[in-house]
Coordinates of C-alpha atoms and ligand atoms in Angstrom, one line a residue:
I1 CA 5.5 -7.7 -41.0
L2 CA 2.8 -7.5 -38.4
N3 CA 1.5 -11.1 -38.0
N4 CA 4.3 -12.2 -35.5
I5 CA 4.5 -9.4 -32.9
E6 CA 4.6 -11.0 -29.7
L7 CA 1.2 -10.4 -27.6
L8 CA 2.4 -9.0 -23.9
P9 CA 0.5 -9.4 -20.7
A10 CA -1.6 -6.5 -19.4
D11 CA 0.6 -4.0 -17.4
A12 CA 0.8 -5.5 -13.6
L13 CA -0.8 -2.2 -12.5
F14 CA -3.2 -1.0 -15.0
G15 CA -4.4 -4.6 -15.6
I16 CA -5.6 -4.7 -11.8
K17 CA -7.7 -1.3 -12.5
Q18 CA -8.9 -3.0 -15.6
R19 CA -10.2 -6.2 -14.0
F20 CA -11.7 -4.3 -11.0
S21 CA -13.5 -1.9 -13.3
Q22 CA -15.0 -4.8 -15.4
D23 CA -16.1 -6.5 -12.1
N24 CA -20.0 -6.2 -11.2
R25 CA -20.0 -7.8 -7.8
E26 CA -20.7 -5.6 -4.9
P27 CA -18.9 -5.1 -2.5
K28 CA -15.6 -4.8 -4.3
V29 CA -12.4 -3.0 -3.2
D30 CA -9.5 -1.4 -5.1
L31 CA -6.1 -1.7 -3.5
G32 CA -4.1 -1.9 -6.7
I33 CA -3.0 1.3 -8.3
G34 CA -1.4 4.0 -6.0
A35 CA -4.1 6.6 -5.8
Y36 CA -5.6 8.3 -3.2
R37 CA -9.3 8.0 -2.3
D38 CA -11.3 9.7 0.5
N39 CA -13.1 8.0 3.3
T40 CA -16.2 7.5 0.9
G41 CA -13.6 5.5 -1.7
K42 CA -13.8 8.5 -4.1
P43 CA -11.0 10.3 -5.9
W44 CA -10.1 13.4 -4.0
V45 CA -9.6 16.8 -5.5
L46 CA -7.6 18.7 -3.1
P47 CA -8.7 22.1 -1.9
S48 CA -5.7 23.9 -2.7
V49 CA -6.0 22.5 -6.5
K50 CA -9.4 23.7 -6.6
A51 CA -8.2 27.2 -5.3
A52 CA -5.4 27.5 -7.8
E53 CA -7.4 26.4 -10.8
K54 CA -10.0 29.1 -9.9
L55 CA -7.0 31.8 -9.8
I56 CA -5.5 30.3 -12.9
Q57 CA -9.0 30.8 -15.0
E58 CA -9.8 34.2 -13.6
D59 CA -6.6 35.6 -14.7
P60 CA -7.2 37.7 -17.6
T61 CA -4.1 36.6 -19.3
Y62 CA -5.6 33.1 -19.1
N63 CA -4.6 30.8 -22.2
H64 CA -3.1 27.7 -23.5
E65 CA -0.1 28.7 -25.3
Y66 CA 3.0 26.5 -25.6
L67 CA 5.4 26.6 -22.6
S68 CA 9.0 26.9 -23.3
I69 CA 10.8 23.5 -24.0
S70 CA 12.3 23.5 -20.2
G71 CA 9.0 23.9 -18.9
L72 CA 7.1 26.6 -16.7
P73 CA 9.9 28.5 -14.8
Q74 CA 7.7 29.2 -11.6
L75 CA 7.2 25.2 -11.6
T76 CA 10.7 24.2 -12.1
S77 CA 12.2 26.9 -9.6
G78 CA 9.3 25.8 -6.9
A79 CA 9.7 22.4 -7.4
S80 CA 13.9 22.6 -6.9
K81 CA 12.9 24.6 -3.6
I82 CA 10.9 22.0 -2.0
M83 CA 13.1 19.4 -3.1
F84 CA 16.4 20.7 -2.3
G85 CA 15.3 23.2 0.5
E86 CA 15.4 27.0 0.8
D87 CA 19.1 26.8 2.1
S88 CA 20.2 24.5 -0.5
T89 CA 24.1 24.8 -1.0
A90 CA 23.9 23.3 -4.5
A91 CA 21.2 26.1 -5.2
K92 CA 23.2 28.7 -3.7
E93 CA 26.4 27.7 -5.8
K94 CA 23.9 27.6 -8.9
R95 CA 24.6 24.0 -9.6
I96 CA 21.0 22.6 -10.0
I97 CA 19.5 22.4 -13.5
S98 CA 15.9 21.7 -13.6
V99 CA 13.6 20.9 -16.5
Q100 CA 9.7 20.1 -16.4
S101 CA 9.0 16.5 -17.2
L102 CA 5.7 14.3 -17.7
S103 CA 5.2 13.5 -14.0
G104 CA 7.9 11.2 -12.3
T105 CA 8.0 8.9 -15.4
G106 CA 9.0 11.5 -17.9
A107 CA 11.7 12.5 -15.4
L108 CA 13.2 9.1 -15.3
H109 CA 12.7 8.8 -19.0
I110 CA 14.8 12.0 -19.5
A111 CA 17.4 10.6 -17.1
A112 CA 17.5 7.1 -19.1
K113 CA 17.9 9.0 -22.3
F114 CA 20.8 11.2 -20.7
F115 CA 22.6 8.0 -19.3
S116 CA 22.2 6.1 -22.7
L117 CA 23.9 9.2 -24.5
F118 CA 26.7 10.1 -22.1
F119 CA 27.5 7.8 -19.5
K120 CA 30.0 4.9 -20.1
E121 CA 28.9 2.4 -17.4
K122 CA 24.9 1.7 -18.6
L123 CA 24.3 -0.2 -15.7
V124 CA 21.1 0.6 -13.7
Y125 CA 20.7 -1.0 -10.1
L126 CA 17.3 -1.4 -9.1
S127 CA 16.0 -2.5 -5.8
T128 CA 14.4 -5.9 -5.1
P129 CA 11.3 -5.3 -5.4
T130 CA 10.7 -2.1 -7.0
W131 CA 8.2 -0.3 -9.0
P132 CA 7.7 -2.7 -12.1
N133 CA 8.0 0.3 -14.5
H134 CA 11.5 1.1 -13.6
K135 CA 12.8 -1.7 -15.7
N136 CA 10.9 -0.9 -18.5
V137 CA 11.9 2.6 -18.5
F138 CA 15.6 1.8 -18.6
E139 CA 15.6 -1.3 -20.5
T140 CA 13.5 0.3 -23.5
Q141 CA 16.4 3.0 -23.8
G142 CA 18.9 0.1 -24.0
L143 CA 20.3 0.4 -20.5
K144 CA 21.2 -2.7 -18.7
T145 CA 19.2 -3.2 -15.2
S146 CA 20.7 -5.2 -12.2
A147 CA 19.3 -5.6 -8.9
Y148 CA 20.3 -5.1 -5.2
P149 CA 18.8 -6.6 -2.4
Y150 CA 16.5 -4.4 -0.4
W151 CA 13.7 -6.2 1.4
N152 CA 14.3 -9.2 4.2
D153 CA 11.2 -11.3 3.7
A154 CA 12.1 -13.3 6.9
D155 CA 11.4 -10.3 9.4
K156 CA 10.1 -7.7 6.8
S157 CA 13.1 -5.6 7.3
L158 CA 15.7 -3.5 5.2
D159 CA 18.5 -6.0 4.2
L160 CA 21.1 -3.3 4.5
E161 CA 23.9 -5.8 4.5
G162 CA 23.0 -7.0 1.1
F163 CA 22.1 -3.4 0.0
V164 CA 25.7 -2.3 0.9
R165 CA 27.5 -5.6 -0.6
S166 CA 25.9 -4.8 -4.1
I167 CA 27.0 -1.1 -4.1
K168 CA 30.4 -2.6 -3.0
D169 CA 30.5 -5.1 -5.9
A170 CA 28.9 -2.9 -8.6
P171 CA 31.5 -1.6 -11.2
S172 CA 32.4 1.8 -10.4
G173 CA 30.2 4.6 -12.1
S174 CA 27.1 2.4 -11.8
I175 CA 23.9 4.2 -11.5
F176 CA 21.6 3.2 -8.3
L177 CA 18.2 3.9 -8.4
L178 CA 17.0 4.9 -5.0
H179 CA 13.6 5.4 -3.7
A180 CA 13.5 8.9 -2.0
C181 CA 10.7 8.1 0.4
A182 CA 7.9 5.7 0.8
H183 CA 9.4 3.1 -0.8
N184 CA 7.3 1.6 -3.5
P185 CA 6.3 -1.4 -3.1
T186 CA 7.4 -2.2 0.4
G187 CA 6.6 1.1 2.2
L188 CA 9.8 0.3 4.1
D189 CA 12.6 3.3 4.2
P190 CA 16.1 3.3 5.4
T191 CA 16.6 5.2 8.7
K192 CA 18.3 8.3 8.8
E193 CA 21.5 6.5 9.8
Q194 CA 21.0 4.0 7.2
W195 CA 20.7 6.6 4.5
G196 CA 24.1 7.7 5.8
T197 CA 25.6 4.4 5.4
I198 CA 24.0 3.8 2.0
L199 CA 25.1 7.2 0.4
D200 CA 28.8 6.7 2.0
E201 CA 29.1 3.6 0.1
I202 CA 27.9 5.0 -3.2
A203 CA 30.2 7.9 -2.8
K204 CA 33.2 6.0 -2.2
K205 CA 32.5 3.6 -5.0
G206 CA 32.1 6.7 -7.4
H207 CA 28.6 5.6 -8.4
I208 CA 25.8 7.6 -9.5
A209 CA 22.5 8.4 -7.3
L210 CA 19.3 8.5 -9.1
F211 CA 16.5 9.5 -6.8
D212 CA 12.9 8.7 -7.5
S213 CA 10.9 11.0 -5.5
A214 CA 7.2 10.1 -6.2
Y215 CA 5.7 10.4 -2.9
Q216 CA 7.3 13.6 -1.0
G217 CA 4.8 14.8 1.5
F218 CA 3.2 11.2 1.8
A219 CA 5.7 9.4 4.0
S220 CA 5.7 11.8 7.0
G221 CA 3.2 14.6 5.6
D222 CA 6.4 16.8 5.6
L223 CA 8.0 18.0 2.5
D224 CA 11.4 18.6 4.4
N225 CA 11.2 15.3 6.2
D226 CA 10.5 13.2 3.2
A227 CA 13.3 15.1 1.2
F228 CA 15.9 13.9 3.9
A229 CA 17.6 11.4 1.7
V230 CA 17.6 13.5 -1.4
R231 CA 19.2 16.4 0.8
L232 CA 21.5 14.2 2.5
G233 CA 22.8 12.8 -1.3
V234 CA 23.4 16.2 -2.6
E235 CA 25.4 17.0 0.7
K236 CA 27.4 13.8 0.2
L237 CA 27.9 13.3 -3.3
S238 CA 28.5 16.8 -4.3
E239 CA 32.2 16.6 -4.5
V240 CA 32.0 13.2 -6.2
S241 CA 29.5 12.8 -9.2
P242 CA 26.5 14.4 -10.5
I243 CA 23.2 13.4 -9.0
F244 CA 19.9 12.9 -10.7
I245 CA 16.5 13.5 -9.3
C246 CA 13.0 12.9 -10.7
Q247 CA 10.1 14.3 -9.3
S248 CA 6.4 13.8 -9.6
F249 CA 3.7 15.5 -8.4
A250 CA 1.2 12.7 -9.0
K251 CA 0.3 11.8 -5.4
N252 CA 1.3 14.8 -3.4
V253 CA -0.9 17.0 -5.3
G254 CA -3.6 14.3 -6.3
M255 CA -3.3 15.4 -9.9
Y256 CA -2.5 11.8 -11.2
G257 CA -3.8 12.1 -14.9
E258 CA -2.1 15.6 -15.4
R259 CA 1.5 14.5 -15.4
V260 CA 3.4 17.3 -13.8
G261 CA 7.0 16.7 -12.7
C262 CA 10.5 17.8 -12.9
F263 CA 13.9 16.3 -13.9
H264 CA 16.7 17.8 -11.7
L265 CA 20.3 17.3 -12.2
I266 CA 23.0 18.5 -9.6
V267 CA 26.2 19.3 -11.1
P268 CA 29.1 18.4 -9.1
R269 CA 31.5 20.8 -7.3
Q270 CA 34.1 22.2 -9.7
E271 CA 37.5 23.2 -9.5
P272 CA 37.6 27.0 -9.6
S273 CA 39.4 27.2 -12.7
V274 CA 36.5 25.3 -14.6
D275 CA 33.7 27.2 -16.0
V276 CA 30.4 25.8 -14.7
D277 CA 28.1 27.9 -16.7
S278 CA 29.2 26.4 -19.8
I279 CA 29.2 22.8 -18.3
K280 CA 25.4 23.8 -17.6
K281 CA 24.5 25.5 -21.0
A282 CA 26.1 22.3 -22.7
I283 CA 23.9 20.1 -20.4
N284 CA 20.9 22.2 -20.7
S285 CA 21.3 22.0 -24.6
Q286 CA 21.1 18.4 -24.5
L287 CA 18.1 18.0 -21.9
A288 CA 16.2 20.3 -24.4
K289 CA 17.2 18.2 -27.6
I290 CA 15.6 15.0 -25.3
V291 CA 12.6 17.1 -24.3
R292 CA 11.9 18.5 -27.8
S293 CA 12.2 15.2 -29.4
E294 CA 10.0 13.3 -26.9
V295 CA 7.3 15.5 -26.1
S296 CA 7.9 18.7 -27.9
T297 CA 7.2 21.1 -25.2
P298 CA 6.1 20.0 -21.8
A299 CA 2.2 20.0 -20.4
A300 CA 1.0 23.4 -19.6
Y301 CA -2.1 23.3 -17.5
G302 CA -1.3 20.8 -14.4
A303 CA 2.2 22.7 -14.5
K304 CA 0.4 26.1 -13.8
I305 CA -1.8 24.6 -11.1
V306 CA 1.4 23.2 -9.3
A307 CA 3.3 26.4 -10.0
K308 CA 0.6 28.5 -8.4
I309 CA 0.5 26.0 -5.1
L310 CA 4.2 26.4 -5.1
N311 CA 4.2 30.3 -5.1
E312 CA 1.1 31.5 -3.5
P313 CA 1.9 31.1 0.1
S314 CA -2.1 30.9 1.0
L315 CA -2.2 27.9 -1.2
T316 CA 1.1 26.4 -0.1
Q317 CA -0.2 26.3 3.2
Q318 CA -3.6 24.8 2.3
W319 CA -1.5 22.2 0.1
H320 CA 0.5 21.3 3.4
K321 CA -2.9 20.8 5.1
D322 CA -4.1 18.5 2.4
M323 CA -0.9 16.4 2.5
V324 CA -1.4 16.2 6.3
T325 CA -5.3 14.9 5.2
M326 CA -4.1 12.4 3.1
S327 CA -1.4 11.0 5.0
S328 CA -3.2 11.0 8.5
R329 CA -6.3 9.2 6.8
I330 CA -3.7 6.4 5.4
T331 CA -2.0 6.3 8.7
K332 CA -5.7 5.7 10.5
M333 CA -6.4 3.1 7.8
R334 CA -3.2 1.1 8.6
H335 CA -4.3 0.9 12.2
S336 CA -8.1 0.1 11.5
L337 CA -6.8 -2.8 9.3
R338 CA -4.1 -4.3 11.7
D339 CA -6.4 -4.0 14.5
H340 CA -9.0 -5.6 12.6
L341 CA -6.6 -8.7 11.7
V342 CA -5.5 -8.9 15.3
A343 CA -9.2 -9.0 16.8
L344 CA -10.0 -11.8 14.5
G345 CA -6.9 -13.6 15.4
T346 CA -5.7 -13.9 11.9
P347 CA -2.8 -16.2 11.9
G348 CA 0.7 -14.3 11.6
N349 CA 2.0 -10.8 13.0
W350 CA 0.5 -7.6 11.3
D351 CA 2.5 -4.7 12.8
H352 CA 4.5 -4.1 9.5
I353 CA 1.4 -2.9 8.2
V354 CA 1.4 0.3 10.7
N355 CA 5.3 0.6 10.6
Q356 CA 5.4 0.8 6.8
C357 CA 5.1 4.5 5.3
G358 CA 3.3 6.2 2.4
M359 CA 0.7 4.8 0.4
F360 CA 1.5 1.1 0.2
S361 CA 1.9 -1.8 2.7
Y362 CA 3.9 -4.9 1.5
T363 CA 1.4 -7.2 3.1
G364 CA 3.3 -10.6 3.2
L365 CA 0.2 -12.2 1.4
T366 CA 1.5 -14.7 -1.0
A367 CA 0.3 -14.7 -5.0
E368 CA -1.9 -17.4 -4.1
M369 CA -3.9 -15.4 -1.4
V370 CA -3.9 -12.4 -3.5
A371 CA -5.4 -14.5 -6.3
R372 CA -8.2 -15.8 -3.9
L373 CA -8.8 -12.4 -2.4
E374 CA -9.7 -11.4 -5.9
S375 CA -11.7 -14.6 -7.0
N376 CA -13.7 -14.9 -3.8
H377 CA -14.1 -11.6 -2.2
A378 CA -13.5 -9.1 -5.0
V379 CA -10.7 -7.4 -3.0
Y380 CA -8.0 -6.5 -5.5
L381 CA -4.1 -5.9 -4.6
V382 CA -1.1 -6.6 -6.6
S383 CA 0.2 -10.2 -7.0
S384 CA 3.3 -9.3 -4.9
G385 CA 1.2 -8.5 -1.6
R386 CA 1.4 -4.9 -2.3
A387 CA -1.8 -3.3 -0.9
S388 CA -2.5 0.5 -1.7
I389 CA -3.8 1.4 2.0
A390 CA -5.6 4.6 0.2
G391 CA -8.1 2.3 -0.9
L392 CA -9.5 1.5 2.9
N393 CA -11.8 3.3 4.3
D394 CA -14.3 3.1 7.3
G395 CA -16.8 1.4 5.3
N396 CA -15.0 -1.3 3.8
V397 CA -11.9 -1.9 6.2
E398 CA -13.4 -4.6 8.3
Y399 CA -14.7 -6.1 5.1
V400 CA -11.2 -6.2 3.8
A401 CA -9.9 -7.8 7.2
K402 CA -12.1 -10.7 7.2
A403 CA -11.2 -11.2 3.5
I404 CA -7.6 -11.4 4.3
D405 CA -8.4 -13.7 7.3
E406 CA -10.4 -16.0 5.3
V407 CA -7.8 -16.5 2.6
V408 CA -4.6 -16.8 5.2
R409 CA -6.7 -19.5 6.9
Y410 CA -8.0 -21.4 3.5
Ligands
LMR501 C1 1.6 2.5 -8.7 O1 2.8 2.1 -8.3 O2 0.7 2.0 -8.0 C2 1.5 3.9 -9.0 O3 2.9 4.4 -9.1 C3 0.7 4.1 -10.1 C4 1.5 3.6 -11.7 O4 1.5 4.3 -12.8 O5 2.0 2.4 -11.6

């Protein structure tokens, strides 16, 4: 029974991490996995996280009991507030359902399970390109995935026309996975106006919007700005269809391994005669069954830390500063890399590196160039040309620029 099981290739992103850690050359640079590093190349425990942990451990009621199946209420309510805003109409109308998840991936998994159980049109549209794990998550739940154009390679811009054409052509009721901000891997987000067009077209066709929000606070350093698309979606789609939001706290709180996240579902506005509470009750019961079958109860420790940060004003303030620290260092590195490439006269235009946002730059380097960067220079990035700019620092950026220069000219 076991002898013919197919051997799969290593994970596209974690495979890089593994090769990097086995590489004994010096210097070596990891621009693979999207994880923030400080200016010395080390992982950074945010000051707000340290302060929250201290408060939690000093609390005389500190323990490691189970959370409830839907998660820590202080986390889910705080998470909902930063995602939808203090003045959210959906919140006032009590149309938001939130449950804790194992980071963004766990939330996507809950969404996938929910679609596979209750949605007729089980077709999920993903941007080309997208985070490779999106396809895995939906397909392992028996959903079909399709693609919508996103990236225009020729001028490194958004293919809005192709995107809109896909929305129009998709069977009504299809699910469109949208990156809420800091699109992974391209670092290219639609403008506010383009979001308006995209969401209007989704509404017109009666599609379902599924937002993946993994980088709130990383695109602009500001939580409200980075929730623009989600909030506009809630405004435009509330009369039409439910909206799903998968929220990760891996990056913006720098707690990658603790797996803190939330799954939110916005119930569409109903006729006055409809009992919304009983609809919500039924949905909550189904979500509880999904969570219970998958993880029994959500993970507690990281959730307590994030809940403290979201609910303790002095910690919230510190967290906002921490996000600015991270996002501004990344911006500085974008400029430094671009400037070094320009100074070296590296063939091509490198302005996209500074125009893109979030953790990644879709550099435009080919798979062959990426392979040579790894084999000849010990600089690791994804074969698509995606570089995690967070892996750059004052000590390695010039080395990386020279390595890129060499492979581009080769
Ligand atoms: C990435 O795209 O590098 C991150 O989202 C890490 C991951 O889990 O793939």
